[in-house]
């Protein structure tokens, strides 16, 4: 490297400006002198413009504990915390930028506020670096002394002409497995396993916000990381190794720890090598049904909808569920709260992509896919998975009734209908959300939607028997009609003619008792009757 190159590098370092900008200014200086100024002289001229002394003399600095408002000062300190650049709107409508750094010396610490072009320094500055600020000005803000770097200030990172002894700072990097809710300042180095690009939203006060998120992983575990507002503009891709600094943690909607990158955080690429298995370059984060295990996070599943179960209330809100499959297996998928309405838009046979899902184990220690606030569910007919019939044929297992267990899915039984149970065949549901409604004062009342138009539906409960035992089989809507051999309209006509809601039962017994039937469905344990029952999905 030539002497001139060394000077250029030094000016760039101490000013915080790019080398290209320094060389461009040198060229401007030389043009103004019609080539009479050498590269060497141009470098010194640009250094002087930035207030940089290229001599070996030491810069005089003020200890941080001696700062007083209104003073013009030179200070030097070691970077303890570095905050990302932010934009703001000035009173005249123009745009400005600011960033800040907490500097530490042997006498104390102080916040340094960088304005406009000076904010470029934070892109290079790292915790533990030495920062020299020349011609800063001191202000008091909420009782705290701050140093501001404005248009006339100069900044240098790790300058060579400062010999002040400064305390060492060892940067703390946190392991993902050690994170818990409520941590105010967290630094992690991690790999981007799955990335979910920036989306915009409207806050309760009407202002606009934005967020992006990714699944972060290190050698100890994984965690969901959310980047808010300016930080959501970070250009990330799956496989990147990044450092997220001065983030905080909180408990997410699903009780899991989440990492949050806010206005005081910053994120950037890191050269640190993590001992992690390579990501699948073709489709990072996408799994098959057979690969889903409990306590996974941030994965994508492409599958076909095999069953849809309508939304219903639970203690904390609403939920719905699906059974989906992809040829390697089937799995229950639970949609929580606002995502439960997605079930109303899906039908059997739809190909769906579930992105940013997480998994839990059910009471039988089987994995389930869960869809939360930040999970995306989209229908895509281009997804290549087997048909419903192909999946059912592969997954269905024929069993004797005595061999059925709670939690069995896709089980087939063959037997005879020996009884139709004494329960009304017609029940009223909400025309909006399909939940069961009550008749109050001559009006149909839905707990979710209020007063609605009632919509009749059929339910059938029969006892099926084979040579090993018997079981109650329950079917709804079109499957109930098929199991009993007559439809809802006929049942309503019988009730209308007889004015007896139980009358269709006698008609059903005449048609089906003693007949053979083949049913496919799932087995539940009914706490009320303390018996197993088969919820019917298919009749043949």
mmCIF file of N, CA and C in Angstrom, residues 17 109 143 212 268 395 397 400 403 418 479:
data_model
loop_
_atom_site.group_PDB
_atom_site.id
_atom_site.type_symbol
_atom_site.label_atom_id
_atom_site.label_comp_id
_atom_site.label_asym_id
_atom_site.label_seq_id
_atom_site.Cartn_x
_atom_site.Cartn_y
_atom_site.Cartn_z
ATOM 1 N N UNK A 17 -16.161 8.218 6.921
ATOM 2 C CA UNK A 17 -16.671 8.291 5.549
ATOM 3 C C UNK A 17 -16.102 7.147 4.721
ATOM 4 N N UNK A 109 -19.641 7.678 31.689
ATOM 5 C CA UNK A 109 -20.180 7.384 30.362
ATOM 6 C C UNK A 109 -21.123 8.492 29.943
ATOM 7 N N UNK A 143 -32.298 16.025 32.176
ATOM 8 C CA UNK A 143 -31.406 15.896 33.316
ATOM 9 C C UNK A 143 -30.118 15.154 33.038
ATOM 10 N N UNK A 212 -41.098 -7.250 10.184
ATOM 11 C CA UNK A 212 -40.639 -8.460 9.501
ATOM 12 C C UNK A 212 -40.264 -9.435 10.604
ATOM 13 N N UNK A 268 -27.186 -6.649 11.682
ATOM 14 C CA UNK A 268 -26.255 -6.638 10.556
ATOM 15 C C UNK A 268 -25.648 -8.010 10.355
ATOM 16 N N UNK A 395 -53.475 -44.000 4.116
ATOM 17 C CA UNK A 395 -53.451 -43.812 5.564
ATOM 18 C C UNK A 395 -54.497 -44.625 6.312
ATOM 19 N N UNK A 397 -56.646 -47.385 8.003
ATOM 20 C CA UNK A 397 -56.377 -48.708 8.576
ATOM 21 C C UNK A 397 -57.698 -49.329 9.029
ATOM 22 N N UNK A 400 -60.998 -53.921 13.937
ATOM 23 C CA UNK A 400 -62.158 -54.413 14.662
ATOM 24 C C UNK A 400 -62.540 -53.361 15.704
ATOM 25 N N UNK A 403 -60.626 -53.196 18.893
ATOM 26 C CA UNK A 403 -59.225 -52.765 18.822
ATOM 27 C C UNK A 403 -59.067 -51.248 18.702
ATOM 28 N N UNK A 418 -77.204 -51.413 14.801
ATOM 29 C CA UNK A 418 -78.122 -52.141 15.690
ATOM 30 C C UNK A 418 -79.069 -51.202 16.418
ATOM 31 N N UNK A 479 -73.099 -36.191 5.894
ATOM 32 C CA UNK A 479 -72.734 -37.558 6.290
ATOM 33 C C UNK A 479 -73.842 -38.184 7.127
#
